[in-house]
Amino acid sequence: MDIPGLFNYWIVIFLMMTGFYVVIARGNLVKKIVGLNIFQTSVFILYISMGKVEDGTAPIVIEGAKGVGAVYSNPLPHVLILTAIVVGIATTALGLALIVRIKEAYGTVEEDDIFAQDEAE
Amino acid sequence: MAVGIVRLDNLLAVVMLSGIYSLISASLFVTMDAVDVAFTEASVGGGIATVLMLATLALTGDTEKPGKGKLQIVPLAAVTITGALLIYGTLDMPSFGDPMAAIHQHVAPRYIEEAPKTTGIPNIVTSVLASYRGYDTMGELAVIFTAGIGVILILGSGRRRDD
């Protein structure tokens, strides 16, 4: 077991937990979306860091003699994360649209104010 | 950076920080050889997401309700416990950049060998995305389309009711 070699996972976990904290501890809905984005990006970093190979280069084939024996990083996580980024922006856009509607309906984007209004009805 | 996002009350500053955060993670992706991902993250995460959030802030106001600046105990405890469990889980993981890790042993070598020959595209990421997993990418477009329709329906119906 090699502690410095696991450092990338720990950065990911720190970022992930920061995003998680924002999502569960903060009442403002826009801030919750930002927290979700942090969480999401930490997962991207997790995948990309797993795909990295020591002394590897970007997975674009090098032509000619220079390319013989070249080491490429694993391209498959990159493909997955490309898809994930695009799906992520789609969910973010949908969440923000819902926030705008909530603002129109309740006049606030704070979670506890919304609960208070629901209780009062 | 991320801690600043937790602490700040001014949502405009929060959104700006999240844009910078996306850009930094994009440069991290470059250093980890994922250039395609870095392009996408910089344009989508740093660009489009920031613009969308700014547009939302313009409609909802840019200050968070003050007085919640201090750390809350229960969420903090939940987060700490989850984080500790995850760190315990990483102890078995292969270390960073290890070429013998399981992820590099299974199908990846075949893609790296075959993809340029069968598809004729030197960029392996592109060839997997557009050729091997073309249907998946088409499904992804369906997801974006659905999200777009959702946004239009959510925002459009509100306008009509106001009239």
PDB file of C-alpha atoms in Angstrom:
ATOM      1  CA  MET A   1       0.000   0.000   0.000  1.00  0.00           C
ATOM      2  CA  ASP A   2       1.371   3.312  -1.117  1.00  0.00           C
ATOM      3  CA  ILE A   3      -0.019   6.373   0.650  1.00  0.00           C
ATOM      4  CA  PRO A   4       1.113   9.144  -1.780  1.00  0.00           C
ATOM      5  CA  GLY A   5      -0.312   7.089  -4.652  1.00  0.00           C
ATOM      6  CA  LEU A   6      -3.745   7.311  -3.094  1.00  0.00           C
ATOM      7  CA  PHE A   7      -3.619  11.086  -2.735  1.00  0.00           C
ATOM      8  CA  ASN A   8      -5.724  11.663  -5.865  1.00  0.00           C
ATOM      9  CA  TYR A   9      -8.603   9.686  -4.350  1.00  0.00           C
ATOM     10  CA  TRP A  10      -8.404  11.744  -1.187  1.00  0.00           C
ATOM     11  CA  ILE A  11      -8.617  15.025  -3.104  1.00  0.00           C
ATOM     12  CA  VAL A  12     -11.653  13.609  -4.878  1.00  0.00           C
ATOM     13  CA  ILE A  13     -13.231  12.592  -1.571  1.00  0.00           C
ATOM     14  CA  PHE A  14     -12.565  16.026  -0.077  1.00  0.00           C
ATOM     15  CA  LEU A  15     -14.213  17.770  -3.036  1.00  0.00           C
ATOM     16  CA  MET A  16     -17.067  15.279  -3.049  1.00  0.00           C
ATOM     17  CA  MET A  17     -17.770  15.801   0.637  1.00  0.00           C
ATOM     18  CA  THR A  18     -17.590  19.592   0.206  1.00  0.00           C
ATOM     19  CA  GLY A  19     -20.251  19.398  -2.485  1.00  0.00           C
ATOM     20  CA  PHE A  20     -22.290  16.987  -0.376  1.00  0.00           C
ATOM     21  CA  TYR A  21     -22.120  19.369   2.597  1.00  0.00           C
ATOM     22  CA  VAL A  22     -23.334  22.282   0.468  1.00  0.00           C
ATOM     23  CA  VAL A  23     -26.236  20.208  -0.797  1.00  0.00           C
ATOM     24  CA  ILE A  24     -27.469  19.036   2.602  1.00  0.00           C
ATOM     25  CA  ALA A  25     -26.557  21.987   4.847  1.00  0.00           C
ATOM     26  CA  ARG A  26     -27.464  25.009   2.740  1.00  0.00           C
ATOM     27  CA  GLY A  27     -31.037  26.193   2.191  1.00  0.00           C
ATOM     28  CA  ASN A  28     -30.512  28.269  -0.924  1.00  0.00           C
ATOM     29  CA  LEU A  29     -31.493  26.284  -3.989  1.00  0.00           C
ATOM     30  CA  VAL A  30     -28.982  27.930  -6.364  1.00  0.00           C
ATOM     31  CA  LYS A  31     -26.237  27.067  -3.927  1.00  0.00           C
ATOM     32  CA  LYS A  32     -27.438  23.482  -3.800  1.00  0.00           C
ATOM     33  CA  ILE A  33     -27.019  23.293  -7.587  1.00  0.00           C
ATOM     34  CA  VAL A  34     -23.485  24.675  -7.292  1.00  0.00           C
ATOM     35  CA  GLY A  35     -22.818  22.019  -4.641  1.00  0.00           C
ATOM     36  CA  LEU A  36     -24.107  19.318  -6.969  1.00  0.00           C
ATOM     37  CA  ASN A  37     -21.742  20.634  -9.636  1.00  0.00           C
ATOM     38  CA  ILE A  38     -18.783  20.356  -7.269  1.00  0.00           C
ATOM     39  CA  PHE A  39     -19.818  16.808  -6.430  1.00  0.00           C
ATOM     40  CA  GLN A  40     -20.132  15.969 -10.112  1.00  0.00           C
ATOM     41  CA  THR A  41     -16.740  17.404 -11.039  1.00  0.00           C
ATOM     42  CA  SER A  42     -15.137  15.402  -8.237  1.00  0.00           C
ATOM     43  CA  VAL A  43     -16.494  12.226  -9.820  1.00  0.00           C
ATOM     44  CA  PHE A  44     -15.068  13.321 -13.176  1.00  0.00           C
ATOM     45  CA  ILE A  45     -11.669  13.824 -11.556  1.00  0.00           C
ATOM     46  CA  LEU A  46     -11.956  10.355  -9.984  1.00  0.00           C
ATOM     47  CA  TYR A  47     -12.520   8.679 -13.345  1.00  0.00           C
ATOM     48  CA  ILE A  48      -9.895  10.672 -15.221  1.00  0.00           C
ATOM     49  CA  SER A  49      -7.281  10.089 -12.538  1.00  0.00           C
ATOM     50  CA  MET A  50      -7.953   6.346 -12.724  1.00  0.00           C
ATOM     51  CA  GLY A  51      -7.366   6.448 -16.492  1.00  0.00           C
ATOM     52  CA  LYS A  52      -3.947   8.069 -16.156  1.00  0.00           C
ATOM     53  CA  VAL A  53      -0.956   5.829 -16.864  1.00  0.00           C
ATOM     54  CA  GLU A  54       2.504   6.730 -15.623  1.00  0.00           C
ATOM     55  CA  ASP A  55       4.578   8.301 -18.465  1.00  0.00           C
ATOM     56  CA  GLY A  56       1.532   7.977 -20.686  1.00  0.00           C
ATOM     57  CA  THR A  57       0.417  10.552 -23.207  1.00  0.00           C
ATOM     58  CA  ALA A  58      -3.003  11.670 -24.435  1.00  0.00           C
ATOM     59  CA  PRO A  59      -4.749   8.850 -26.338  1.00  0.00           C
ATOM     60  CA  ILE A  60      -4.143  10.321 -29.795  1.00  0.00           C
ATOM     61  CA  VAL A  61      -2.093   8.028 -32.008  1.00  0.00           C
ATOM     62  CA  ILE A  62       1.366   9.335 -32.820  1.00  0.00           C
ATOM     63  CA  GLU A  63       2.292   8.589 -36.424  1.00  0.00           C
ATOM     64  CA  GLY A  64       5.710   7.369 -37.553  1.00  0.00           C
ATOM     65  CA  ALA A  65       8.783   6.239 -35.692  1.00  0.00           C
ATOM     66  CA  LYS A  66       8.110   8.464 -32.682  1.00  0.00           C
ATOM     67  CA  GLY A  67       4.895   6.602 -32.006  1.00  0.00           C
ATOM     68  CA  VAL A  68       6.456   3.155 -31.711  1.00  0.00           C
ATOM     69  CA  GLY A  69       6.075   1.897 -28.179  1.00  0.00           C
ATOM     70  CA  ALA A  70       4.232   5.027 -27.051  1.00  0.00           C
ATOM     71  CA  VAL A  71       2.210   4.622 -23.870  1.00  0.00           C
ATOM     72  CA  TYR A  72      -1.290   6.060 -24.013  1.00  0.00           C
ATOM     73  CA  SER A  73      -3.555   6.807 -21.100  1.00  0.00           C
ATOM     74  CA  ASN A  74      -6.763   4.806 -20.927  1.00  0.00           C
ATOM     75  CA  PRO A  75      -9.269   6.438 -23.326  1.00  0.00           C
ATOM     76  CA  LEU A  76     -12.392   4.702 -22.018  1.00  0.00           C
ATOM     77  CA  PRO A  77     -12.905   6.799 -18.865  1.00  0.00           C
ATOM     78  CA  HIS A  78     -12.480   9.906 -21.010  1.00  0.00           C
ATOM     79  CA  VAL A  79     -15.344   8.821 -23.241  1.00  0.00           C
ATOM     80  CA  LEU A  80     -17.577   8.087 -20.255  1.00  0.00           C
ATOM     81  CA  ILE A  81     -16.842  11.450 -18.688  1.00  0.00           C
ATOM     82  CA  LEU A  82     -17.488  13.341 -21.931  1.00  0.00           C
ATOM     83  CA  THR A  83     -20.971  11.863 -21.890  1.00  0.00           C
ATOM     84  CA  ALA A  84     -21.337  12.587 -18.174  1.00  0.00           C
ATOM     85  CA  ILE A  85     -20.378  16.259 -18.556  1.00  0.00           C
ATOM     86  CA  VAL A  86     -23.001  16.805 -21.220  1.00  0.00           C
ATOM     87  CA  VAL A  87     -25.707  14.980 -19.282  1.00  0.00           C
ATOM     88  CA  GLY A  88     -24.631  16.947 -16.207  1.00  0.00           C
ATOM     89  CA  ILE A  89     -25.201  20.289 -17.905  1.00  0.00           C
ATOM     90  CA  ALA A  90     -28.614  19.067 -19.022  1.00  0.00           C
ATOM     91  CA  THR A  91     -29.641  18.235 -15.451  1.00  0.00           C
ATOM     92  CA  THR A  92     -28.177  21.512 -14.197  1.00  0.00           C
ATOM     93  CA  ALA A  93     -30.210  23.458 -16.739  1.00  0.00           C
ATOM     94  CA  LEU A  94     -33.363  21.601 -15.731  1.00  0.00           C
ATOM     95  CA  GLY A  95     -32.672  22.242 -12.031  1.00  0.00           C
ATOM     96  CA  LEU A  96     -32.106  25.941 -12.626  1.00  0.00           C
ATOM     97  CA  ALA A  97     -35.335  26.159 -14.628  1.00  0.00           C
ATOM     98  CA  LEU A  98     -37.184  24.553 -11.709  1.00  0.00           C
ATOM     99  CA  ILE A  99     -35.605  27.121  -9.383  1.00  0.00           C
ATOM    100  CA  VAL A 100     -36.858  29.960 -11.571  1.00  0.00           C
ATOM    101  CA  ARG A 101     -40.368  28.466 -11.434  1.00  0.00           C
ATOM    102  CA  ILE A 102     -40.152  28.059  -7.653  1.00  0.00           C
ATOM    103  CA  LYS A 103     -39.131  31.691  -7.404  1.00  0.00           C
ATOM    104  CA  GLU A 104     -42.162  32.686  -9.468  1.00  0.00           C
ATOM    105  CA  ALA A 105     -44.522  30.567  -7.366  1.00  0.00           C
ATOM    106  CA  TYR A 106     -43.170  31.250  -3.861  1.00  0.00           C
ATOM    107  CA  GLY A 107     -41.205  34.476  -4.252  1.00  0.00           C
ATOM    108  CA  THR A 108     -38.141  32.920  -2.602  1.00  0.00           C
ATOM    109  CA  VAL A 109     -35.473  30.304  -3.247  1.00  0.00           C
ATOM    110  CA  GLU A 110     -34.718  29.569   0.418  1.00  0.00           C
ATOM    111  CA  GLU A 111     -35.751  26.084   1.457  1.00  0.00           C
ATOM    112  CA  ASP A 112     -37.044  26.947   4.967  1.00  0.00           C
ATOM    113  CA  ASP A 113     -39.111  29.903   3.692  1.00  0.00           C
ATOM    114  CA  ILE A 114     -40.732  27.555   1.192  1.00  0.00           C
ATOM    115  CA  PHE A 115     -41.472  25.015   3.950  1.00  0.00           C
ATOM    116  CA  ALA A 116     -42.901  27.806   6.131  1.00  0.00           C
ATOM    117  CA  GLN A 117     -45.234  28.888   3.319  1.00  0.00           C
ATOM    118  CA  ASP A 118     -46.339  25.290   2.767  1.00  0.00           C
ATOM    119  CA  GLU A 119     -47.051  24.908   6.493  1.00  0.00           C
ATOM    120  CA  ALA A 120     -49.063  28.118   6.589  1.00  0.00           C
ATOM    121  CA  GLU A 121     -51.380  27.003   3.825  1.00  0.00           C
TER     122      GLU A 121
ATOM    123  CA  MET B   1     -11.927  27.267  -3.777  1.00  0.00           C
ATOM    124  CA  ALA B   2     -14.643  24.796  -2.923  1.00  0.00           C
ATOM    125  CA  VAL B   3     -14.496  25.867   0.710  1.00  0.00           C
ATOM    126  CA  GLY B   4     -15.033  29.462  -0.436  1.00  0.00           C
ATOM    127  CA  ILE B   5     -18.209  28.330  -2.172  1.00  0.00           C
ATOM    128  CA  VAL B   6     -19.446  26.880   1.112  1.00  0.00           C
ATOM    129  CA  ARG B   7     -18.656  29.984   3.145  1.00  0.00           C
ATOM    130  CA  LEU B   8     -19.784  32.840   0.889  1.00  0.00           C
ATOM    131  CA  ASP B   9     -23.247  34.362   1.131  1.00  0.00           C
ATOM    132  CA  ASN B  10     -23.039  36.366  -2.078  1.00  0.00           C
ATOM    133  CA  LEU B  11     -24.296  34.032  -4.773  1.00  0.00           C
ATOM    134  CA  LEU B  12     -22.701  36.026  -7.588  1.00  0.00           C
ATOM    135  CA  ALA B  13     -19.293  35.376  -6.057  1.00  0.00           C
ATOM    136  CA  VAL B  14     -20.253  31.720  -5.545  1.00  0.00           C
ATOM    137  CA  VAL B  15     -21.101  31.331  -9.221  1.00  0.00           C
ATOM    138  CA  MET B  16     -17.872  33.047 -10.265  1.00  0.00           C
ATOM    139  CA  LEU B  17     -15.881  30.743  -7.986  1.00  0.00           C
ATOM    140  CA  SER B  18     -17.619  27.715  -9.450  1.00  0.00           C
ATOM    141  CA  GLY B  19     -16.671  28.884 -12.945  1.00  0.00           C
ATOM    142  CA  ILE B  20     -13.035  29.231 -11.897  1.00  0.00           C
ATOM    143  CA  TYR B  21     -13.265  25.823 -10.228  1.00  0.00           C
ATOM    144  CA  SER B  22     -14.438  24.277 -13.502  1.00  0.00           C
ATOM    145  CA  LEU B  23     -11.566  25.904 -15.347  1.00  0.00           C
ATOM    146  CA  ILE B  24      -9.037  24.588 -12.809  1.00  0.00           C
ATOM    147  CA  SER B  25     -10.475  21.097 -13.074  1.00  0.00           C
ATOM    148  CA  ALA B  26     -10.211  21.410 -16.865  1.00  0.00           C
ATOM    149  CA  SER B  27      -6.491  22.134 -16.546  1.00  0.00           C
ATOM    150  CA  LEU B  28      -6.232  19.177 -14.161  1.00  0.00           C
ATOM    151  CA  PHE B  29      -7.741  17.015 -16.911  1.00  0.00           C
ATOM    152  CA  VAL B  30      -5.067  18.252 -19.345  1.00  0.00           C
ATOM    153  CA  THR B  31      -2.319  17.221 -16.963  1.00  0.00           C
ATOM    154  CA  MET B  32      -3.972  13.813 -16.663  1.00  0.00           C
ATOM    155  CA  ASP B  33      -3.929  13.371 -20.484  1.00  0.00           C
ATOM    156  CA  ALA B  34      -7.664  13.833 -20.985  1.00  0.00           C
ATOM    157  CA  VAL B  35      -7.573  16.675 -23.490  1.00  0.00           C
ATOM    158  CA  ASP B  36     -11.037  16.041 -24.961  1.00  0.00           C
ATOM    159  CA  VAL B  37     -12.579  16.047 -21.506  1.00  0.00           C
ATOM    160  CA  ALA B  38     -10.729  19.265 -20.690  1.00  0.00           C
ATOM    161  CA  PHE B  39     -12.160  21.025 -23.765  1.00  0.00           C
ATOM    162  CA  THR B  40     -15.640  19.961 -22.856  1.00  0.00           C
ATOM    163  CA  GLU B  41     -15.317  20.837 -19.192  1.00  0.00           C
ATOM    164  CA  ALA B  42     -13.895  24.284 -19.965  1.00  0.00           C
ATOM    165  CA  SER B  43     -16.621  25.138 -22.457  1.00  0.00           C
ATOM    166  CA  VAL B  44     -19.589  23.409 -20.826  1.00  0.00           C
ATOM    167  CA  GLY B  45     -18.713  23.544 -17.121  1.00  0.00           C
ATOM    168  CA  GLY B  46     -16.884  26.852 -17.162  1.00  0.00           C
ATOM    169  CA  GLY B  47     -18.939  28.529 -19.878  1.00  0.00           C
ATOM    170  CA  ILE B  48     -22.486  27.348 -20.316  1.00  0.00           C
ATOM    171  CA  ALA B  49     -23.100  26.401 -16.684  1.00  0.00           C
ATOM    172  CA  THR B  50     -21.850  29.785 -15.482  1.00  0.00           C
ATOM    173  CA  VAL B  51     -24.027  31.639 -17.984  1.00  0.00           C
ATOM    174  CA  LEU B  52     -27.090  29.596 -16.989  1.00  0.00           C
ATOM    175  CA  MET B  53     -26.460  30.223 -13.302  1.00  0.00           C
ATOM    176  CA  LEU B  54     -25.979  33.943 -13.887  1.00  0.00           C
ATOM    177  CA  ALA B  55     -29.263  34.031 -15.789  1.00  0.00           C
ATOM    178  CA  THR B  56     -30.967  32.283 -12.875  1.00  0.00           C
ATOM    179  CA  LEU B  57     -29.433  34.734 -10.417  1.00  0.00           C
ATOM    180  CA  ALA B  58     -30.733  37.636 -12.493  1.00  0.00           C
ATOM    181  CA  LEU B  59     -34.232  36.222 -11.972  1.00  0.00           C
ATOM    182  CA  THR B  60     -33.961  35.109  -8.357  1.00  0.00           C
ATOM    183  CA  GLY B  61     -31.686  37.655  -6.648  1.00  0.00           C
ATOM    184  CA  ASP B  62     -28.066  37.189  -5.731  1.00  0.00           C
ATOM    185  CA  THR B  63     -27.870  37.125  -1.940  1.00  0.00           C
ATOM    186  CA  GLU B  64     -28.347  34.098   0.198  1.00  0.00           C
ATOM    187  CA  LYS B  65     -30.350  34.556   3.396  1.00  0.00           C
ATOM    188  CA  PRO B  66     -27.733  35.564   5.978  1.00  0.00           C
ATOM    189  CA  GLY B  67     -27.297  34.111   9.445  1.00  0.00           C
ATOM    190  CA  LYS B  68     -26.522  30.569   8.322  1.00  0.00           C
ATOM    191  CA  GLY B  69     -22.804  31.164   8.020  1.00  0.00           C
ATOM    192  CA  LYS B  70     -21.780  28.887  10.857  1.00  0.00           C
ATOM    193  CA  LEU B  71     -21.147  25.205  10.401  1.00  0.00           C
ATOM    194  CA  GLN B  72     -24.089  22.960  11.110  1.00  0.00           C
ATOM    195  CA  ILE B  73     -23.269  19.957  13.270  1.00  0.00           C
ATOM    196  CA  VAL B  74     -25.480  17.198  11.874  1.00  0.00           C
ATOM    197  CA  PRO B  75     -24.603  17.643   8.170  1.00  0.00           C
ATOM    198  CA  LEU B  76     -20.946  18.072   9.099  1.00  0.00           C
ATOM    199  CA  ALA B  77     -21.016  14.804  11.044  1.00  0.00           C
ATOM    200  CA  ALA B  78     -22.763  12.989   8.189  1.00  0.00           C
ATOM    201  CA  VAL B  79     -20.222  14.311   5.696  1.00  0.00           C
ATOM    202  CA  THR B  80     -17.262  13.428   7.898  1.00  0.00           C
ATOM    203  CA  ILE B  81     -18.482   9.875   8.462  1.00  0.00           C
ATOM    204  CA  THR B  82     -19.165   9.352   4.754  1.00  0.00           C
ATOM    205  CA  GLY B  83     -15.753  10.783   3.868  1.00  0.00           C
ATOM    206  CA  ALA B  84     -13.989   8.571   6.400  1.00  0.00           C
ATOM    207  CA  LEU B  85     -15.729   5.482   5.019  1.00  0.00           C
ATOM    208  CA  LEU B  86     -14.759   6.454   1.468  1.00  0.00           C
ATOM    209  CA  ILE B  87     -11.133   6.977   2.500  1.00  0.00           C
ATOM    210  CA  TYR B  88     -11.190   3.553   4.128  1.00  0.00           C
ATOM    211  CA  GLY B  89     -12.482   2.233   0.794  1.00  0.00           C
ATOM    212  CA  THR B  90      -9.584   3.787  -1.146  1.00  0.00           C
ATOM    213  CA  LEU B  91      -6.970   1.869   0.809  1.00  0.00           C
ATOM    214  CA  ASP B  92      -7.355  -1.079  -1.562  1.00  0.00           C
ATOM    215  CA  MET B  93      -7.309   1.025  -4.712  1.00  0.00           C
ATOM    216  CA  PRO B  94      -4.407   0.925  -7.191  1.00  0.00           C
ATOM    217  CA  SER B  95      -2.123   3.921  -6.825  1.00  0.00           C
ATOM    218  CA  PHE B  96      -2.147   6.879  -9.205  1.00  0.00           C
ATOM    219  CA  GLY B  97      -0.672   6.183 -12.647  1.00  0.00           C
ATOM    220  CA  ASP B  98      -0.057   2.500 -11.992  1.00  0.00           C
ATOM    221  CA  PRO B  99       0.034   0.799 -15.439  1.00  0.00           C
ATOM    222  CA  MET B 100      -0.806  -2.568 -13.885  1.00  0.00           C
ATOM    223  CA  ALA B 101      -4.134  -1.368 -12.442  1.00  0.00           C
ATOM    224  CA  ALA B 102      -7.145  -3.489 -13.339  1.00  0.00           C
ATOM    225  CA  ILE B 103      -8.715  -0.694 -15.381  1.00  0.00           C
ATOM    226  CA  HIS B 104      -5.830  -0.814 -17.887  1.00  0.00           C
ATOM    227  CA  GLN B 105      -5.791  -4.598 -18.266  1.00  0.00           C
ATOM    228  CA  HIS B 106      -9.241  -5.550 -19.495  1.00  0.00           C
ATOM    229  CA  VAL B 107     -10.564  -4.023 -22.731  1.00  0.00           C
ATOM    230  CA  ALA B 108      -8.539  -0.811 -22.919  1.00  0.00           C
ATOM    231  CA  PRO B 109      -5.475  -2.304 -24.697  1.00  0.00           C
ATOM    232  CA  ARG B 110      -7.680  -3.706 -27.422  1.00  0.00           C
ATOM    233  CA  TYR B 111      -9.277  -0.319 -28.053  1.00  0.00           C
ATOM    234  CA  ILE B 112      -5.885   1.374 -28.156  1.00  0.00           C
ATOM    235  CA  GLU B 113      -4.606  -1.259 -30.606  1.00  0.00           C
ATOM    236  CA  GLU B 114      -7.625  -1.605 -32.863  1.00  0.00           C
ATOM    237  CA  ALA B 115      -9.447   1.724 -32.809  1.00  0.00           C
ATOM    238  CA  PRO B 116      -7.111   3.654 -35.117  1.00  0.00           C
ATOM    239  CA  LYS B 117      -7.011   0.740 -37.606  1.00  0.00           C
ATOM    240  CA  THR B 118     -10.737  -0.010 -37.759  1.00  0.00           C
ATOM    241  CA  THR B 119     -12.070   3.550 -37.684  1.00  0.00           C
ATOM    242  CA  GLY B 120      -9.209   5.507 -39.244  1.00  0.00           C
ATOM    243  CA  ILE B 121      -9.437   8.228 -36.595  1.00  0.00           C
ATOM    244  CA  PRO B 122      -6.160   8.906 -34.777  1.00  0.00           C
ATOM    245  CA  ASN B 123      -7.929  10.261 -31.688  1.00  0.00           C
ATOM    246  CA  ILE B 124      -9.013   7.149 -29.798  1.00  0.00           C
ATOM    247  CA  VAL B 125     -11.501   9.034 -27.619  1.00  0.00           C
ATOM    248  CA  THR B 126     -13.306  10.342 -30.682  1.00  0.00           C
ATOM    249  CA  SER B 127     -13.336   6.969 -32.375  1.00  0.00           C
ATOM    250  CA  VAL B 128     -14.841   5.267 -29.322  1.00  0.00           C
ATOM    251  CA  LEU B 129     -17.366   8.041 -28.775  1.00  0.00           C
ATOM    252  CA  ALA B 130     -18.582   8.389 -32.330  1.00  0.00           C
ATOM    253  CA  SER B 131     -17.981   4.939 -33.747  1.00  0.00           C
ATOM    254  CA  TYR B 132     -18.011   2.150 -31.158  1.00  0.00           C
ATOM    255  CA  ARG B 133     -20.503   3.911 -28.941  1.00  0.00           C
ATOM    256  CA  GLY B 134     -22.345   5.902 -31.585  1.00  0.00           C
ATOM    257  CA  TYR B 135     -25.748   4.770 -30.374  1.00  0.00           C
ATOM    258  CA  ASP B 136     -24.892   5.804 -26.855  1.00  0.00           C
ATOM    259  CA  THR B 137     -23.933   9.259 -28.053  1.00  0.00           C
ATOM    260  CA  MET B 138     -27.203   9.462 -29.947  1.00  0.00           C
ATOM    261  CA  GLY B 139     -29.003   8.541 -26.709  1.00  0.00           C
ATOM    262  CA  GLU B 140     -27.091  11.331 -25.030  1.00  0.00           C
ATOM    263  CA  LEU B 141     -28.511  13.739 -27.593  1.00  0.00           C
ATOM    264  CA  ALA B 142     -31.960  12.463 -26.683  1.00  0.00           C
ATOM    265  CA  VAL B 143     -31.197  13.303 -23.053  1.00  0.00           C
ATOM    266  CA  ILE B 144     -30.190  16.861 -23.941  1.00  0.00           C
ATOM    267  CA  PHE B 145     -33.269  17.223 -26.126  1.00  0.00           C
ATOM    268  CA  THR B 146     -35.508  16.017 -23.302  1.00  0.00           C
ATOM    269  CA  ALA B 147     -33.861  18.435 -20.902  1.00  0.00           C
ATOM    270  CA  GLY B 148     -34.380  21.272 -23.370  1.00  0.00           C
ATOM    271  CA  ILE B 149     -38.057  20.401 -23.748  1.00  0.00           C
ATOM    272  CA  GLY B 150     -38.330  20.187 -19.966  1.00  0.00           C
ATOM    273  CA  VAL B 151     -36.842  23.651 -19.511  1.00  0.00           C
ATOM    274  CA  ILE B 152     -39.158  25.113 -22.137  1.00  0.00           C
ATOM    275  CA  LEU B 153     -42.216  23.484 -20.554  1.00  0.00           C
ATOM    276  CA  ILE B 154     -41.290  24.515 -17.010  1.00  0.00           C
ATOM    277  CA  LEU B 155     -40.567  28.119 -17.905  1.00  0.00           C
ATOM    278  CA  GLY B 156     -43.165  28.484 -20.660  1.00  0.00           C
ATOM    279  CA  SER B 157     -46.175  27.389 -18.625  1.00  0.00           C
ATOM    280  CA  GLY B 158     -45.373  29.931 -15.929  1.00  0.00           C
ATOM    281  CA  ARG B 159     -45.379  32.769 -18.420  1.00  0.00           C
ATOM    282  CA  ARG B 160     -48.714  31.735 -19.884  1.00  0.00           C
ATOM    283  CA  ARG B 161     -50.396  31.578 -16.493  1.00  0.00           C
ATOM    284  CA  ASP B 162     -49.291  35.130 -15.750  1.00  0.00           C
ATOM    285  CA  ASP B 163     -50.982  36.518 -18.852  1.00  0.00           C
TER     286      ASP B 163
END
